[in-house]
Structure formats: C-alpha cells, structure tokens
C-alpha cells in the first residue's frame, strides 16, 4: 500500500512569460527576460504586458522583487479580467510592498493574497466574479523595472486525496507534527484540503470512524492542485530511463512516447485497468504495440513483470495552453 501522486497541480508546465513569444503578451512595452535566471523585467512605465487567460478555477502565484523606493503615484499591479471588469493586487507604498502575490478563483469567487515570505499570506480582498475571464496582465510606474522572479499557474488551492471510504478521517500535519487540517472523505471516496501556502512539507494520517489509524504517509511536499491516490497496488513506472515517483511525476516530452509499468509488489495482479485523465480536451490513447490504440488497457501482471505502454496524444486545435502533455495516469 502506498500514497501516489498522480497529478501535478500545475496548469501550465512552464512559466508562460518565459516560454511564450514576446508577441503573445508584450505589446508595445519594453520587456527583458533572462532564460538562465528565469527572470522577466517589465521596464516601461504605464504600458501593460497582458496574456490570454481563460482558466475557470486556478491559483496564480507570483514571486517578484520589491522596488528600491516609491514616490507618490508609483505602483506595481497584477490583474485579471475581461471587457467589463478587472480585479487585482497593487503595491503603491514603499513600506508595505510584498514579495509574493497570489490570486485564486474557485466557484466563481476570486480572492487576492500577499505575503512577505511566501509562507504567511494576508487576505487582501475578494469578490464574486461569475463572468468568464479573458486576460491577465501586469503594469507599473517606477524608476525601477518590475522584476518577476517566478510565475506559476495551478489548478486550485486544494490538494485532492482519493480512494478511501466515505467518512474516513484525513489529517494533515506539518513537518513539526502540528495538526494543520482535518477533513472527511465524501461519498465519491475523495477529500480536498485547502493549502494556506504552497509546497508544504508534511504528512497525512488516515483514520477510521472509530479513530483507529489506517495508514500514515511518509513526509511529502504538498502543492496546489496536486492529486494523490491511495493505492493497494505496488507498481513502478519508468519514463526515459527514470523512475516516476509520487514525489516527482513526469510530463511527457513529446506527443508520442513510451512508458513502462512494472509489478514490484509481492503478488500478481489481474485485470488491471490503465487509463488516463486530463483537465484539457486533448485525445490521449494507449497501446501495447504502437499500432492499435484505445482509451484504456486491461492487463495482467505476474510478479516482477514489466510492460511497455505506448502513449499517443492528439492535440485539440482549441487548446493553446501548456497542459497538452500533462495528464494523470489512472491504474485501477
């Protein structure tokens, strides 16, 4: 038995502003980016950089650099919106700048947070925002450039844990053994735990309705939008010569790839159904021979048996984001 990370919470595999052509967001603004450091600089004053942004539920996490000084009228802002309304975060006081900004949207409600350290966030306001979003951008007025150290978009502020019976207790502890959150599994054998900050080092304890411990995980780094599954099986997944673990899931490098699955448990498994799940609209198919593809495969695994699985992704023309190679491998 083990707890497996089956989906990375990133909606985009790369930092959009580092991976996209300048024409997709820069407009007439003077922008500089350094691929080796991963930093982007908005140099122009009162000229925005803006990208297409149509995600429904998400977390945007930005790490930026503070301005060395600010005078009256100076500002730095991150915003989202459409043709009718914008919502965002703004620094306009030198003494109250925050290095970390976070905006999340869940169930048509949008919320903003700021933090000096990326760990302890202050809720700085929110609003109902039921209309579809169209854009996300940045703007500034200051003698210094607006420097982005890191920019990431995640699927939501929760971790999802699956495959325990309804009313099973799930407790989240930090690395100091402090109880952070307690949640119950619902009738779909799933529970969601809200993370106050990203990359939380801790562990999960699962208990039955009488309080007896069923399973305790190893120490794990929990991230926004990650999906974890409690598995009674013991498989090893290999991609490009590397073992894909619950701590470091992989994103395929191409649209046609081969992975291998090996039974490293102590018993044989019969009629194991292998499929995929993705938040996008791309077609993902599997095959044993690289010729005949289907959405699922049903396989038997004797002890130590390893099977090669061909993965083919047909990209939907409407999918313009980076999630095309990011999917969840489902083993039942």
mmCIF file of C-alpha atoms in Angstrom:
data_model
loop_
_atom_site.group_PDB
_atom_site.id
_atom_site.type_symbol
_atom_site.label_atom_id
_atom_site.label_comp_id
_atom_site.label_asym_id
_atom_site.label_seq_id
_atom_site.Cartn_x
_atom_site.Cartn_y
_atom_site.Cartn_z
ATOM 1 C CA UNK A 1 0.000 0.000 0.000
ATOM 2 C CA UNK A 2 1.202 3.493 -0.756
ATOM 3 C CA UNK A 3 0.090 7.053 -1.404
ATOM 4 C CA UNK A 4 0.818 8.046 -5.001
ATOM 5 C CA UNK A 5 0.970 11.500 -6.525
ATOM 6 C CA UNK A 6 -0.862 11.016 -9.807
ATOM 7 C CA UNK A 7 -1.229 14.622 -10.952
ATOM 8 C CA UNK A 8 0.948 17.691 -10.636
ATOM 9 C CA UNK A 9 -1.174 20.723 -9.834
ATOM 10 C CA UNK A 10 0.431 22.958 -12.469
ATOM 11 C CA UNK A 11 -2.000 24.014 -15.181
ATOM 12 C CA UNK A 12 0.934 25.149 -17.298
ATOM 13 C CA UNK A 13 4.093 23.089 -17.398
ATOM 14 C CA UNK A 14 6.235 26.174 -17.998
ATOM 15 C CA UNK A 15 6.371 29.795 -16.868
ATOM 16 C CA UNK A 16 4.192 31.344 -19.577
ATOM 17 C CA UNK A 17 6.116 34.609 -19.766
ATOM 18 C CA UNK A 18 9.443 32.797 -20.137
ATOM 19 C CA UNK A 19 8.261 30.265 -22.715
ATOM 20 C CA UNK A 20 5.961 32.327 -24.960
ATOM 21 C CA UNK A 21 6.928 34.646 -27.841
ATOM 22 C CA UNK A 22 7.028 38.320 -26.865
ATOM 23 C CA UNK A 23 4.272 38.983 -29.386
ATOM 24 C CA UNK A 24 1.848 36.950 -27.267
ATOM 25 C CA UNK A 25 1.990 39.340 -24.317
ATOM 26 C CA UNK A 26 4.446 42.252 -24.571
ATOM 27 C CA UNK A 27 2.567 44.596 -26.891
ATOM 28 C CA UNK A 28 4.489 47.888 -27.134
ATOM 29 C CA UNK A 29 6.081 47.526 -23.687
ATOM 30 C CA UNK A 30 9.838 47.222 -23.225
ATOM 31 C CA UNK A 31 10.390 43.760 -21.734
ATOM 32 C CA UNK A 32 13.572 41.883 -20.924
ATOM 33 C CA UNK A 33 13.887 38.252 -19.915
ATOM 34 C CA UNK A 34 16.835 36.146 -18.856
ATOM 35 C CA UNK A 35 16.370 32.467 -19.665
ATOM 36 C CA UNK A 36 19.293 31.387 -17.465
ATOM 37 C CA UNK A 37 17.884 33.065 -14.331
ATOM 38 C CA UNK A 38 14.206 32.663 -15.211
ATOM 39 C CA UNK A 39 13.556 36.349 -14.513
ATOM 40 C CA UNK A 40 11.375 38.720 -16.518
ATOM 41 C CA UNK A 41 11.591 42.520 -16.331
ATOM 42 C CA UNK A 42 8.872 44.977 -17.314
ATOM 43 C CA UNK A 43 10.825 48.170 -17.968
ATOM 44 C CA UNK A 44 8.219 50.514 -19.495
ATOM 45 C CA UNK A 45 6.034 52.721 -17.308
ATOM 46 C CA UNK A 46 2.240 52.684 -17.721
ATOM 47 C CA UNK A 47 2.467 50.115 -20.511
ATOM 48 C CA UNK A 48 0.959 46.740 -19.694
ATOM 49 C CA UNK A 49 2.042 43.254 -20.559
ATOM 50 C CA UNK A 50 -1.019 41.069 -20.966
ATOM 51 C CA UNK A 51 -1.767 37.460 -21.874
ATOM 52 C CA UNK A 52 -4.845 35.494 -22.868
ATOM 53 C CA UNK A 53 -6.212 33.843 -19.727
ATOM 54 C CA UNK A 54 -9.389 31.734 -19.800
ATOM 55 C CA UNK A 55 -8.983 29.299 -16.899
ATOM 56 C CA UNK A 56 -12.061 28.939 -14.679
ATOM 57 C CA UNK A 57 -10.538 27.744 -11.384
ATOM 58 C CA UNK A 58 -6.870 28.391 -10.622
ATOM 59 C CA UNK A 59 -4.165 29.804 -8.381
ATOM 60 C CA UNK A 60 -1.673 32.315 -9.794
ATOM 61 C CA UNK A 61 1.450 32.585 -7.656
ATOM 62 C CA UNK A 62 3.952 35.362 -8.366
ATOM 63 C CA UNK A 63 7.326 35.948 -6.749
ATOM 64 C CA UNK A 64 8.583 39.432 -7.554
ATOM 65 C CA UNK A 65 11.216 41.910 -6.422
ATOM 66 C CA UNK A 66 10.284 45.000 -4.421
ATOM 67 C CA UNK A 67 11.082 48.451 -5.782
ATOM 68 C CA UNK A 68 14.049 50.137 -4.076
ATOM 69 C CA UNK A 69 11.858 53.184 -3.392
ATOM 70 C CA UNK A 70 8.441 54.566 -4.320
ATOM 71 C CA UNK A 71 7.131 58.121 -4.581
ATOM 72 C CA UNK A 72 3.542 59.332 -4.705
ATOM 73 C CA UNK A 73 1.797 57.844 -7.724
ATOM 74 C CA UNK A 74 4.170 54.891 -8.150
ATOM 75 C CA UNK A 75 2.640 51.426 -8.289
ATOM 76 C CA UNK A 76 3.008 47.816 -9.386
ATOM 77 C CA UNK A 77 -0.055 45.732 -10.183
ATOM 78 C CA UNK A 78 -1.151 42.264 -11.284
ATOM 79 C CA UNK A 79 -4.695 41.957 -12.610
ATOM 80 C CA UNK A 80 -7.211 39.642 -14.246
ATOM 81 C CA UNK A 81 -10.407 40.450 -16.049
ATOM 82 C CA UNK A 82 -12.477 40.728 -19.184
ATOM 83 C CA UNK A 83 -14.024 43.546 -21.202
ATOM 84 C CA UNK A 84 -16.309 44.530 -18.308
ATOM 85 C CA UNK A 85 -14.310 44.206 -15.097
ATOM 86 C CA UNK A 86 -10.784 43.830 -13.716
ATOM 87 C CA UNK A 87 -9.581 42.522 -10.344
ATOM 88 C CA UNK A 88 -6.054 42.552 -8.987
ATOM 89 C CA UNK A 89 -3.334 43.368 -6.464
ATOM 90 C CA UNK A 90 -1.413 46.628 -6.264
ATOM 91 C CA UNK A 91 1.670 47.800 -4.347
ATOM 92 C CA UNK A 92 1.727 51.607 -4.001
ATOM 93 C CA UNK A 93 3.607 52.184 -0.739
ATOM 94 C CA UNK A 94 7.333 51.521 -0.390
ATOM 95 C CA UNK A 95 6.963 50.388 3.231
ATOM 96 C CA UNK A 96 4.132 47.949 2.500
ATOM 97 C CA UNK A 97 5.441 46.056 -0.508
ATOM 98 C CA UNK A 98 5.115 42.274 -0.545
ATOM 99 C CA UNK A 99 7.411 39.968 -2.473
ATOM 100 C CA UNK A 100 4.734 37.300 -3.016
ATOM 101 C CA UNK A 101 1.310 37.754 -4.594
ATOM 102 C CA UNK A 102 -1.371 35.135 -5.015
ATOM 103 C CA UNK A 103 -4.756 35.290 -6.759
ATOM 104 C CA UNK A 104 -7.115 32.329 -6.703
ATOM 105 C CA UNK A 105 -10.507 31.702 -8.225
ATOM 106 C CA UNK A 106 -12.828 28.919 -7.121
ATOM 107 C CA UNK A 107 -16.552 28.509 -7.817
ATOM 108 C CA UNK A 108 -16.854 31.993 -9.349
ATOM 109 C CA UNK A 109 -15.233 33.741 -6.368
ATOM 110 C CA UNK A 110 -11.882 35.460 -6.798
ATOM 111 C CA UNK A 111 -9.553 36.227 -3.889
ATOM 112 C CA UNK A 112 -6.210 38.024 -3.514
ATOM 113 C CA UNK A 113 -3.411 37.431 -1.008
ATOM 114 C CA UNK A 114 0.010 38.958 -0.359
ATOM 115 C CA UNK A 115 2.979 37.762 1.672
ATOM 116 C CA UNK A 116 6.499 38.913 2.542
ATOM 117 C CA UNK A 117 7.872 35.348 2.660
ATOM 118 C CA UNK A 118 5.610 33.061 0.601
ATOM 119 C CA UNK A 119 4.514 31.212 3.746
ATOM 120 C CA UNK A 120 2.271 33.547 5.722
ATOM 121 C CA UNK A 121 -0.312 35.173 3.468
ATOM 122 C CA UNK A 122 -2.697 38.040 4.238
ATOM 123 C CA UNK A 123 -6.148 38.031 2.649
ATOM 124 C CA UNK A 124 -6.436 41.446 1.000
ATOM 125 C CA UNK A 125 -9.892 41.134 -0.535
ATOM 126 C CA UNK A 126 -12.143 39.268 -2.898
ATOM 127 C CA UNK A 127 -15.348 39.438 -4.909
ATOM 128 C CA UNK A 128 -17.833 37.360 -6.855
ATOM 129 C CA UNK A 129 -16.637 37.068 -10.455
ATOM 130 C CA UNK A 130 -19.014 34.803 -12.353
ATOM 131 C CA UNK A 131 -18.175 36.115 -15.824
ATOM 132 C CA UNK A 132 -15.563 34.269 -17.904
ATOM 133 C CA UNK A 133 -12.046 35.661 -17.687
ATOM 134 C CA UNK A 134 -10.220 36.716 -20.840
ATOM 135 C CA UNK A 135 -6.933 38.292 -19.798
ATOM 136 C CA UNK A 136 -4.243 38.540 -17.138
ATOM 137 C CA UNK A 137 -1.524 41.147 -17.002
ATOM 138 C CA UNK A 138 0.912 43.443 -15.212
ATOM 139 C CA UNK A 139 1.653 47.171 -15.172
ATOM 140 C CA UNK A 140 3.891 49.550 -13.190
ATOM 141 C CA UNK A 141 5.081 53.106 -12.652
ATOM 142 C CA UNK A 142 8.516 53.383 -11.028
ATOM 143 C CA UNK A 143 12.096 54.207 -11.953
ATOM 144 C CA UNK A 144 12.988 50.542 -11.315
ATOM 145 C CA UNK A 145 11.921 47.688 -13.589
ATOM 146 C CA UNK A 146 9.130 45.408 -12.381
ATOM 147 C CA UNK A 147 11.008 42.118 -11.892
ATOM 148 C CA UNK A 148 9.230 38.745 -11.839
ATOM 149 C CA UNK A 149 11.356 36.034 -10.242
ATOM 150 C CA UNK A 150 8.774 33.295 -10.724
ATOM 151 C CA UNK A 151 5.269 32.921 -12.142
ATOM 152 C CA UNK A 152 3.151 29.774 -11.960
ATOM 153 C CA UNK A 153 -0.481 28.827 -12.584
ATOM 154 C CA UNK A 154 -2.002 25.929 -10.628
ATOM 155 C CA UNK A 155 -5.322 24.115 -10.860
ATOM 156 C CA UNK A 156 -6.595 25.260 -7.473
ATOM 157 C CA UNK A 157 -5.698 25.886 -3.817
ATOM 158 C CA UNK A 158 -6.515 22.342 -2.705
ATOM 159 C CA UNK A 159 -4.785 19.006 -2.625
ATOM 160 C CA UNK A 160 -7.106 16.139 -3.508
ATOM 161 C CA UNK A 161 -6.789 12.700 -1.903
ATOM 162 C CA UNK A 162 -8.715 9.752 -3.338
ATOM 163 C CA UNK A 163 -9.609 6.126 -2.682
ATOM 164 C CA UNK A 164 -10.616 5.918 0.991
ATOM 165 C CA UNK A 165 -14.204 5.042 2.058
ATOM 166 C CA UNK A 166 -16.731 7.730 2.939
ATOM 167 C CA UNK A 167 -16.218 9.312 6.399
ATOM 168 C CA UNK A 168 -12.593 8.180 6.631
ATOM 169 C CA UNK A 169 -10.718 10.906 8.527
ATOM 170 C CA UNK A 170 -7.769 12.590 6.794
ATOM 171 C CA UNK A 171 -5.402 14.644 8.957
ATOM 172 C CA UNK A 172 -2.712 16.919 7.508
ATOM 173 C CA UNK A 173 0.351 17.534 9.706
ATOM 174 C CA UNK A 174 3.343 19.763 9.045
ATOM 175 C CA UNK A 175 6.961 18.643 9.461
ATOM 176 C CA UNK A 176 6.886 19.584 13.174
ATOM 177 C CA UNK A 177 3.946 17.196 13.783
ATOM 178 C CA UNK A 178 1.494 20.082 14.169
ATOM 179 C CA UNK A 179 -2.032 19.236 13.028
ATOM 180 C CA UNK A 180 -2.929 21.678 10.221
ATOM 181 C CA UNK A 181 -6.277 20.483 8.841
ATOM 182 C CA UNK A 182 -8.773 17.645 9.349
ATOM 183 C CA UNK A 183 -11.172 16.580 6.597
ATOM 184 C CA UNK A 184 -13.540 13.673 5.847
ATOM 185 C CA UNK A 185 -13.783 11.613 2.667
ATOM 186 C CA UNK A 186 -17.091 12.056 0.825
ATOM 187 C CA UNK A 187 -19.319 9.528 -0.933
ATOM 188 C CA UNK A 188 -17.062 9.671 -4.015
ATOM 189 C CA UNK A 189 -14.115 8.409 -1.882
ATOM 190 C CA UNK A 190 -12.401 11.790 -2.123
ATOM 191 C CA UNK A 191 -11.407 14.632 0.175
ATOM 192 C CA UNK A 192 -9.986 18.088 -0.545
ATOM 193 C CA UNK A 193 -7.674 20.018 1.776
ATOM 194 C CA UNK A 194 -7.102 23.767 1.349
ATOM 195 C CA UNK A 195 -3.429 24.779 1.447
ATOM 196 C CA UNK A 196 -2.688 28.145 3.031
ATOM 197 C CA UNK A 197 0.700 28.168 1.267
ATOM 198 C CA UNK A 198 2.349 26.172 -1.495
ATOM 199 C CA UNK A 199 4.994 23.446 -1.100
ATOM 200 C CA UNK A 200 4.006 22.431 2.438
ATOM 201 C CA UNK A 201 6.275 19.767 3.923
ATOM 202 C CA UNK A 202 4.212 17.374 5.999
ATOM 203 C CA UNK A 203 2.365 14.070 6.056
ATOM 204 C CA UNK A 204 -1.140 12.600 6.087
ATOM 205 C CA UNK A 205 -2.743 10.322 8.657
ATOM 206 C CA UNK A 206 -5.886 8.345 7.772
ATOM 207 C CA UNK A 207 -8.252 7.079 10.480
ATOM 208 C CA UNK A 208 -11.475 5.073 10.503
ATOM 209 C CA UNK A 209 -14.685 6.339 12.095
ATOM 210 C CA UNK A 210 -13.562 4.995 15.490
ATOM 211 C CA UNK A 211 -10.264 6.888 15.364
ATOM 212 C CA UNK A 212 -8.005 3.912 14.641
ATOM 213 C CA UNK A 213 -5.103 4.705 12.294
ATOM 214 C CA UNK A 214 -5.417 3.033 8.900
ATOM 215 C CA UNK A 215 -2.345 4.469 7.183
ATOM 216 C CA UNK A 216 0.315 7.131 7.714
ATOM 217 C CA UNK A 217 2.180 8.553 4.735
ATOM 218 C CA UNK A 218 5.838 9.417 4.507
ATOM 219 C CA UNK A 219 6.885 13.078 4.657
ATOM 220 C CA UNK A 220 5.671 14.727 1.451
ATOM 221 C CA UNK A 221 5.825 18.148 -0.184
ATOM 222 C CA UNK A 222 2.220 19.131 -0.909
ATOM 223 C CA UNK A 223 1.493 21.615 -3.688
ATOM 224 C CA UNK A 224 -1.502 23.497 -5.022
ATOM 225 C CA UNK A 225 -3.764 21.368 -7.196
ATOM 226 C CA UNK A 226 -1.898 18.091 -6.668
ATOM 227 C CA UNK A 227 -3.909 14.849 -6.738
ATOM 228 C CA UNK A 228 -2.947 11.893 -4.541
ATOM 229 C CA UNK A 229 -4.358 8.370 -4.639
ATOM 230 C CA UNK A 230 -4.136 5.666 -2.001
ATOM 231 C CA UNK A 231 -3.212 2.537 -3.943
ATOM 232 C CA UNK A 232 -3.364 -1.116 -2.859
ATOM 233 C CA UNK A 233 -1.062 -1.928 -5.798
ATOM 234 C CA UNK A 234 2.692 -1.636 -5.955
ATOM 235 C CA UNK A 235 3.814 -0.597 -9.430
ATOM 236 C CA UNK A 236 6.933 1.137 -10.694
ATOM 237 C CA UNK A 237 6.526 3.499 -13.653
ATOM 238 C CA UNK A 238 9.550 4.294 -15.802
ATOM 239 C CA UNK A 239 9.873 7.061 -18.390
ATOM 240 C CA UNK A 240 13.047 7.923 -20.336
ATOM 241 C CA UNK A 241 15.091 5.730 -18.022
ATOM 242 C CA UNK A 242 13.871 7.474 -14.888
ATOM 243 C CA UNK A 243 11.513 6.121 -12.266
ATOM 244 C CA UNK A 244 8.425 8.308 -11.952
ATOM 245 C CA UNK A 245 7.726 8.613 -8.242
ATOM 246 C CA UNK A 246 4.987 10.169 -6.158
ATOM 247 C CA UNK A 247 7.431 12.989 -5.373
ATOM 248 C CA UNK A 248 8.445 13.739 -8.950
ATOM 249 C CA UNK A 249 5.794 12.969 -11.570
ATOM 250 C CA UNK A 250 6.842 13.464 -15.188
ATOM 251 C CA UNK A 251 5.434 15.443 -18.090
ATOM 252 C CA UNK A 252 5.872 13.766 -21.475
ATOM 253 C CA UNK A 253 8.387 15.426 -23.770
ATOM 254 C CA UNK A 254 6.569 14.577 -26.988
ATOM 255 C CA UNK A 255 3.121 13.636 -28.285
ATOM 256 C CA UNK A 256 4.175 10.026 -28.965
ATOM 257 C CA UNK A 257 6.030 8.371 -26.115
ATOM 258 C CA UNK A 258 6.644 5.044 -24.388
ATOM 259 C CA UNK A 259 6.428 4.376 -20.670
ATOM 260 C CA UNK A 260 6.887 1.125 -18.785
ATOM 261 C CA UNK A 261 4.956 -0.262 -15.826
ATOM 262 C CA UNK A 262 6.474 -2.945 -13.592
ATOM 263 C CA UNK A 263 4.921 -5.029 -10.822
ATOM 264 C CA UNK A 264 7.326 -4.639 -7.880
ATOM 265 C CA UNK A 265 4.862 -5.968 -5.321
ATOM 266 C CA UNK A 266 4.640 -9.346 -3.622
ATOM 267 C CA UNK A 267 1.650 -10.697 -5.548
ATOM 268 C CA UNK A 268 0.292 -10.969 -9.071
ATOM 269 C CA UNK A 269 -2.406 -8.584 -10.293
ATOM 270 C CA UNK A 270 -5.223 -9.447 -12.697
ATOM 271 C CA UNK A 271 -7.459 -7.259 -14.849
ATOM 272 C CA UNK A 272 -5.701 -4.017 -14.005
ATOM 273 C CA UNK A 273 -7.341 -1.188 -15.967
ATOM 274 C CA UNK A 274 -4.936 1.502 -17.133
ATOM 275 C CA UNK A 275 -6.345 4.755 -18.454
ATOM 276 C CA UNK A 276 -5.740 8.489 -18.405
ATOM 277 C CA UNK A 277 -7.417 11.618 -17.107
ATOM 278 C CA UNK A 278 -6.721 15.197 -18.118
ATOM 279 C CA UNK A 279 -8.138 18.638 -17.423
ATOM 280 C CA UNK A 280 -7.793 19.514 -21.099
ATOM 281 C CA UNK A 281 -9.633 18.438 -24.248
ATOM 282 C CA UNK A 282 -6.798 16.572 -25.965
ATOM 283 C CA UNK A 283 -7.253 12.940 -27.028
ATOM 284 C CA UNK A 284 -4.921 10.609 -25.090
ATOM 285 C CA UNK A 285 -4.749 6.954 -26.168
ATOM 286 C CA UNK A 286 -2.768 3.899 -25.053
ATOM 287 C CA UNK A 287 -1.402 0.861 -26.874
ATOM 288 C CA UNK A 288 0.667 -2.262 -26.262
ATOM 289 C CA UNK A 289 2.071 -2.477 -29.797
ATOM 290 C CA UNK A 290 2.143 1.129 -31.012
ATOM 291 C CA UNK A 291 -0.414 0.302 -33.709
ATOM 292 C CA UNK A 292 -3.806 -0.249 -32.117
ATOM 293 C CA UNK A 293 -4.777 2.466 -29.637
ATOM 294 C CA UNK A 294 -7.656 2.793 -27.180
ATOM 295 C CA UNK A 295 -8.616 4.937 -24.204
ATOM 296 C CA UNK A 296 -7.893 2.141 -21.689
ATOM 297 C CA UNK A 297 -5.940 -1.100 -21.444
ATOM 298 C CA UNK A 298 -6.825 -4.118 -19.278
ATOM 299 C CA UNK A 299 -3.705 -6.052 -18.251
ATOM 300 C CA UNK A 300 -2.469 -8.847 -16.001
ATOM 301 C CA UNK A 301 0.871 -8.558 -14.193
ATOM 302 C CA UNK A 302 2.689 -11.530 -12.692
ATOM 303 C CA UNK A 303 5.434 -10.946 -10.131
ATOM 304 C CA UNK A 304 8.216 -8.689 -11.480
ATOM 305 C CA UNK A 305 6.566 -8.427 -14.907
ATOM 306 C CA UNK A 306 7.161 -5.221 -16.849
ATOM 307 C CA UNK A 307 5.044 -3.994 -19.767
ATOM 308 C CA UNK A 308 5.680 -1.199 -22.246
ATOM 309 C CA UNK A 309 2.800 1.197 -22.859
ATOM 310 C CA UNK A 310 2.688 3.452 -25.921
ATOM 311 C CA UNK A 311 1.078 6.844 -25.317
ATOM 312 C CA UNK A 312 -0.286 8.940 -28.190
ATOM 313 C CA UNK A 313 -1.647 12.466 -27.700
ATOM 314 C CA UNK A 314 -3.732 14.132 -30.388
ATOM 315 C CA UNK A 315 -3.772 17.836 -29.615
ATOM 316 C CA UNK A 316 -7.088 19.657 -29.831
ATOM 317 C CA UNK A 317 -6.747 22.711 -32.062
ATOM 318 C CA UNK A 318 -8.532 24.856 -29.473
ATOM 319 C CA UNK A 319 -6.007 24.008 -26.752
ATOM 320 C CA UNK A 320 -3.489 26.859 -26.642
ATOM 321 C CA UNK A 321 -2.056 26.310 -23.152
ATOM 322 C CA UNK A 322 0.858 24.216 -21.915
ATOM 323 C CA UNK A 323 -1.188 21.367 -20.415
ATOM 324 C CA UNK A 324 -1.178 19.231 -23.564
ATOM 325 C CA UNK A 325 1.459 16.811 -22.173
ATOM 326 C CA UNK A 326 0.211 16.982 -18.596
ATOM 327 C CA UNK A 327 -2.203 14.188 -17.717
ATOM 328 C CA UNK A 328 -2.986 11.735 -14.969
ATOM 329 C CA UNK A 329 -2.252 8.020 -15.434
ATOM 330 C CA UNK A 330 -5.073 6.074 -13.765
ATOM 331 C CA UNK A 331 -4.497 2.484 -12.594
ATOM 332 C CA UNK A 332 -7.489 0.559 -11.204
#
